[in-house]
Amino acid sequence: MVTFHLARADNGVIGVEGRLPWHLPADLKRFKAQTLGRAMIMGRKTFDSFPAPLPGRRHIVLTRDRNWAAAGTEVARSAEDALALAGDDAAVIGGAEIFALFTPERIELTEVHCSPMGDAVVSAFEGWREIAREDHPAEGDRPAYSFVTLVQ
């Protein structure tokens, strides 16, 4: 099963200069719980945004750079190659260009209720059916957010 895992602001922003434009510890905890023990497919920029490979997960990095390599990763040159490496359970985690290459069966989305400036944007998921929602209020400088599960 191909599942997207992402946090997306109300205006579609998912990142700015290689980082998240918010800090939501609960979202990071949810991401860890949902991806632990799984193969994660990501672009090189997403991988580069991590301080180190995330423990307990396979890191399949999709890149056009034929010379790119990093410890703790498996390199794929196409979406098909990435899926072949991942097997039947792939967590696609971004960025925006990578999401555009795959058709998920499920989306685990954190809707971040703000509209920050950013340079990575993902369109709204039209035609998907919401099967779960958990709303959380703003706290201090952290925006309100909702954990949402979408299926076709």
PDB file of C-alpha atoms in Angstrom:
ATOM      1  CA  MET A   1       0.000   0.000   0.000  1.00  0.00           C
ATOM      2  CA  VAL A   2       1.260   3.469  -0.880  1.00  0.00           C
ATOM      3  CA  THR A   3       0.460   6.032   1.807  1.00  0.00           C
ATOM      4  CA  PHE A   4       1.307   9.734   1.781  1.00  0.00           C
ATOM      5  CA  HIS A   5       2.428  11.247   5.082  1.00  0.00           C
ATOM      6  CA  LEU A   6       2.570  15.024   5.223  1.00  0.00           C
ATOM      7  CA  ALA A   7       1.709  18.196   7.059  1.00  0.00           C
ATOM      8  CA  ARG A   8       0.134  20.867   4.863  1.00  0.00           C
ATOM      9  CA  ALA A   9      -0.853  24.428   5.723  1.00  0.00           C
ATOM     10  CA  ASP A  10      -4.236  25.861   4.741  1.00  0.00           C
ATOM     11  CA  ASN A  11      -2.533  27.617   1.784  1.00  0.00           C
ATOM     12  CA  GLY A  12      -0.848  24.394   0.576  1.00  0.00           C
ATOM     13  CA  VAL A  13       2.619  25.150   1.951  1.00  0.00           C
ATOM     14  CA  ILE A  14       4.555  22.097   3.153  1.00  0.00           C
ATOM     15  CA  GLY A  15       8.012  23.632   3.473  1.00  0.00           C
ATOM     16  CA  VAL A  16      10.269  26.646   3.337  1.00  0.00           C
ATOM     17  CA  GLU A  17      13.990  26.486   2.572  1.00  0.00           C
ATOM     18  CA  GLY A  18      14.157  22.763   3.353  1.00  0.00           C
ATOM     19  CA  ARG A  19      12.357  22.855   6.676  1.00  0.00           C
ATOM     20  CA  LEU A  20       8.860  22.853   8.111  1.00  0.00           C
ATOM     21  CA  PRO A  21       7.461  26.353   8.717  1.00  0.00           C
ATOM     22  CA  TRP A  22       5.999  25.258  12.096  1.00  0.00           C
ATOM     23  CA  HIS A  23       6.965  23.113  15.067  1.00  0.00           C
ATOM     24  CA  LEU A  24       4.264  20.660  16.138  1.00  0.00           C
ATOM     25  CA  PRO A  25       5.659  17.954  18.442  1.00  0.00           C
ATOM     26  CA  ALA A  26       2.415  15.943  18.243  1.00  0.00           C
ATOM     27  CA  ASP A  27       2.725  15.823  14.434  1.00  0.00           C
ATOM     28  CA  LEU A  28       6.318  14.559  14.681  1.00  0.00           C
ATOM     29  CA  LYS A  29       5.218  11.906  17.192  1.00  0.00           C
ATOM     30  CA  ARG A  30       2.382  10.793  14.880  1.00  0.00           C
ATOM     31  CA  PHE A  31       4.757  10.690  11.906  1.00  0.00           C
ATOM     32  CA  LYS A  32       7.175   8.500  13.846  1.00  0.00           C
ATOM     33  CA  ALA A  33       4.414   6.114  14.958  1.00  0.00           C
ATOM     34  CA  GLN A  34       3.075   5.798  11.403  1.00  0.00           C
ATOM     35  CA  THR A  35       6.435   5.268   9.674  1.00  0.00           C
ATOM     36  CA  LEU A  36       8.417   3.183  12.178  1.00  0.00           C
ATOM     37  CA  GLY A  37       9.427  -0.140  10.664  1.00  0.00           C
ATOM     38  CA  ARG A  38       8.382   0.931   7.152  1.00  0.00           C
ATOM     39  CA  ALA A  39      10.108   1.887   3.937  1.00  0.00           C
ATOM     40  CA  MET A  40       9.943   5.653   3.431  1.00  0.00           C
ATOM     41  CA  ILE A  41      10.242   7.079  -0.084  1.00  0.00           C
ATOM     42  CA  MET A  42      11.501  10.637  -0.264  1.00  0.00           C
ATOM     43  CA  GLY A  43      13.354  13.083  -2.446  1.00  0.00           C
ATOM     44  CA  ARG A  44      16.942  14.064  -1.807  1.00  0.00           C
ATOM     45  CA  LYS A  45      15.988  17.487  -0.423  1.00  0.00           C
ATOM     46  CA  THR A  46      13.668  15.852   2.111  1.00  0.00           C
ATOM     47  CA  PHE A  47      16.421  13.445   3.131  1.00  0.00           C
ATOM     48  CA  ASP A  48      18.890  16.337   3.407  1.00  0.00           C
ATOM     49  CA  SER A  49      16.503  18.106   5.803  1.00  0.00           C
ATOM     50  CA  PHE A  50      17.036  15.337   8.399  1.00  0.00           C
ATOM     51  CA  PRO A  51      19.977  15.672  10.805  1.00  0.00           C
ATOM     52  CA  ALA A  52      20.635  11.933  10.243  1.00  0.00           C
ATOM     53  CA  PRO A  53      18.691   8.923   8.959  1.00  0.00           C
ATOM     54  CA  LEU A  54      15.624   8.350  11.121  1.00  0.00           C
ATOM     55  CA  PRO A  55      16.000   5.215  13.267  1.00  0.00           C
ATOM     56  CA  GLY A  56      13.905   2.138  12.570  1.00  0.00           C
ATOM     57  CA  ARG A  57      12.927   3.004   9.003  1.00  0.00           C
ATOM     58  CA  ARG A  58      14.280   2.346   5.521  1.00  0.00           C
ATOM     59  CA  HIS A  59      15.198   5.496   3.601  1.00  0.00           C
ATOM     60  CA  ILE A  60      14.614   5.168  -0.144  1.00  0.00           C
ATOM     61  CA  VAL A  61      15.811   8.379  -1.759  1.00  0.00           C
ATOM     62  CA  LEU A  62      14.550   9.232  -5.220  1.00  0.00           C
ATOM     63  CA  THR A  63      17.068  11.416  -7.056  1.00  0.00           C
ATOM     64  CA  ARG A  64      18.129  12.257 -10.611  1.00  0.00           C
ATOM     65  CA  ASP A  65      21.739  12.768  -9.464  1.00  0.00           C
ATOM     66  CA  ARG A  66      23.567   9.627 -10.627  1.00  0.00           C
ATOM     67  CA  ASN A  67      26.466  10.306  -8.228  1.00  0.00           C
ATOM     68  CA  TRP A  68      24.413  10.897  -5.073  1.00  0.00           C
ATOM     69  CA  ALA A  69      24.776   8.464  -2.193  1.00  0.00           C
ATOM     70  CA  ALA A  70      24.449   8.693   1.580  1.00  0.00           C
ATOM     71  CA  ALA A  71      24.941   6.251   4.414  1.00  0.00           C
ATOM     72  CA  GLY A  72      21.712   4.632   5.558  1.00  0.00           C
ATOM     73  CA  THR A  73      19.896   5.115   2.249  1.00  0.00           C
ATOM     74  CA  GLU A  74      18.824   3.125  -0.772  1.00  0.00           C
ATOM     75  CA  VAL A  75      18.861   5.146  -4.001  1.00  0.00           C
ATOM     76  CA  ALA A  76      16.150   4.991  -6.649  1.00  0.00           C
ATOM     77  CA  ARG A  77      16.179   6.753 -10.027  1.00  0.00           C
ATOM     78  CA  SER A  78      12.431   6.462 -10.757  1.00  0.00           C
ATOM     79  CA  ALA A  79       9.143   6.113  -8.916  1.00  0.00           C
ATOM     80  CA  GLU A  80       8.868   2.554 -10.237  1.00  0.00           C
ATOM     81  CA  ASP A  81      12.338   1.684  -8.870  1.00  0.00           C
ATOM     82  CA  ALA A  82      11.447   3.217  -5.504  1.00  0.00           C
ATOM     83  CA  LEU A  83       8.253   1.143  -5.279  1.00  0.00           C
ATOM     84  CA  ALA A  84      10.133  -2.008  -6.265  1.00  0.00           C
ATOM     85  CA  LEU A  85      12.616  -1.377  -3.428  1.00  0.00           C
ATOM     86  CA  ALA A  86       9.849  -0.584  -0.924  1.00  0.00           C
ATOM     87  CA  GLY A  87       7.760  -3.663  -1.587  1.00  0.00           C
ATOM     88  CA  ASP A  88       4.066  -3.651  -0.721  1.00  0.00           C
ATOM     89  CA  ASP A  89       4.197  -1.022   2.048  1.00  0.00           C
ATOM     90  CA  ALA A  90       5.568   2.401   1.127  1.00  0.00           C
ATOM     91  CA  ALA A  91       5.301   5.614   3.121  1.00  0.00           C
ATOM     92  CA  VAL A  92       5.838   8.488   0.683  1.00  0.00           C
ATOM     93  CA  ILE A  93       6.981  11.463   2.753  1.00  0.00           C
ATOM     94  CA  GLY A  94       7.826  14.180   0.226  1.00  0.00           C
ATOM     95  CA  GLY A  95       8.651  16.661  -0.984  1.00  0.00           C
ATOM     96  CA  ALA A  96       6.185  18.230  -3.345  1.00  0.00           C
ATOM     97  CA  GLU A  97       7.848  16.892  -6.519  1.00  0.00           C
ATOM     98  CA  ILE A  98       7.908  13.367  -5.081  1.00  0.00           C
ATOM     99  CA  PHE A  99       4.219  13.433  -4.082  1.00  0.00           C
ATOM    100  CA  ALA A 100       3.389  14.324  -7.706  1.00  0.00           C
ATOM    101  CA  LEU A 101       5.004  11.071  -8.917  1.00  0.00           C
ATOM    102  CA  PHE A 102       2.852   8.660  -6.901  1.00  0.00           C
ATOM    103  CA  THR A 103      -0.797   7.692  -6.573  1.00  0.00           C
ATOM    104  CA  PRO A 104      -1.524   6.838  -2.951  1.00  0.00           C
ATOM    105  CA  GLU A 105      -4.203   4.557  -1.598  1.00  0.00           C
ATOM    106  CA  ARG A 106      -4.330   6.489   1.669  1.00  0.00           C
ATOM    107  CA  ILE A 107      -3.233   9.909   2.904  1.00  0.00           C
ATOM    108  CA  GLU A 108      -2.237  10.610   6.492  1.00  0.00           C
ATOM    109  CA  LEU A 109      -2.465  14.388   6.576  1.00  0.00           C
ATOM    110  CA  THR A 110      -1.838  16.955   9.255  1.00  0.00           C
ATOM    111  CA  GLU A 111      -3.806  20.060   8.304  1.00  0.00           C
ATOM    112  CA  VAL A 112      -1.928  22.978   9.831  1.00  0.00           C
ATOM    113  CA  HIS A 113      -4.357  25.861  10.266  1.00  0.00           C
ATOM    114  CA  CYS A 114      -2.178  28.762   9.207  1.00  0.00           C
ATOM    115  CA  SER A 115      -0.936  30.272   5.937  1.00  0.00           C
ATOM    116  CA  PRO A 116       2.858  30.671   6.140  1.00  0.00           C
ATOM    117  CA  MET A 117       5.155  31.745   3.340  1.00  0.00           C
ATOM    118  CA  GLY A 118       6.898  28.796   1.738  1.00  0.00           C
ATOM    119  CA  ASP A 119       8.606  27.448  -1.352  1.00  0.00           C
ATOM    120  CA  ALA A 120       7.166  23.917  -1.394  1.00  0.00           C
ATOM    121  CA  VAL A 121       3.431  23.585  -2.035  1.00  0.00           C
ATOM    122  CA  VAL A 122       1.047  20.633  -2.443  1.00  0.00           C
ATOM    123  CA  SER A 123      -2.447  21.118  -3.856  1.00  0.00           C
ATOM    124  CA  ALA A 124      -5.516  20.176  -1.866  1.00  0.00           C
ATOM    125  CA  PHE A 125      -6.589  16.548  -2.154  1.00  0.00           C
ATOM    126  CA  GLU A 126      -9.792  16.772  -4.186  1.00  0.00           C
ATOM    127  CA  GLY A 127     -12.097  13.764  -4.458  1.00  0.00           C
ATOM    128  CA  TRP A 128     -10.801  12.020  -1.347  1.00  0.00           C
ATOM    129  CA  ARG A 129     -13.064  10.743   1.429  1.00  0.00           C
ATOM    130  CA  GLU A 130     -12.258  11.651   5.022  1.00  0.00           C
ATOM    131  CA  ILE A 131     -12.504   8.646   7.347  1.00  0.00           C
ATOM    132  CA  ALA A 132     -10.918  10.121  10.480  1.00  0.00           C
ATOM    133  CA  ARG A 133     -10.318  13.593  11.944  1.00  0.00           C
ATOM    134  CA  GLU A 134      -8.816  14.708  15.232  1.00  0.00           C
ATOM    135  CA  ASP A 135      -8.789  18.498  15.809  1.00  0.00           C
ATOM    136  CA  HIS A 136      -6.309  20.248  18.103  1.00  0.00           C
ATOM    137  CA  PRO A 137      -6.475  23.901  19.228  1.00  0.00           C
ATOM    138  CA  ALA A 138      -3.692  26.440  18.896  1.00  0.00           C
ATOM    139  CA  GLU A 139      -1.294  26.589  21.849  1.00  0.00           C
ATOM    140  CA  GLY A 140       0.933  29.607  22.380  1.00  0.00           C
ATOM    141  CA  ASP A 141       2.771  30.260  19.113  1.00  0.00           C
ATOM    142  CA  ARG A 142       1.749  26.856  17.689  1.00  0.00           C
ATOM    143  CA  PRO A 143      -1.148  26.954  15.212  1.00  0.00           C
ATOM    144  CA  ALA A 144      -4.249  24.797  15.477  1.00  0.00           C
ATOM    145  CA  TYR A 145      -4.021  21.572  13.491  1.00  0.00           C
ATOM    146  CA  SER A 146      -6.032  18.507  12.553  1.00  0.00           C
ATOM    147  CA  PHE A 147      -4.937  14.909  12.014  1.00  0.00           C
ATOM    148  CA  VAL A 148      -6.893  13.641   8.998  1.00  0.00           C
ATOM    149  CA  THR A 149      -7.002  10.278   7.233  1.00  0.00           C
ATOM    150  CA  LEU A 150      -8.174  10.254   3.606  1.00  0.00           C
ATOM    151  CA  VAL A 151      -9.001   7.355   1.279  1.00  0.00           C
ATOM    152  CA  GLN A 152     -10.291   7.142  -2.303  1.00  0.00           C
TER     153      GLN A 152
END
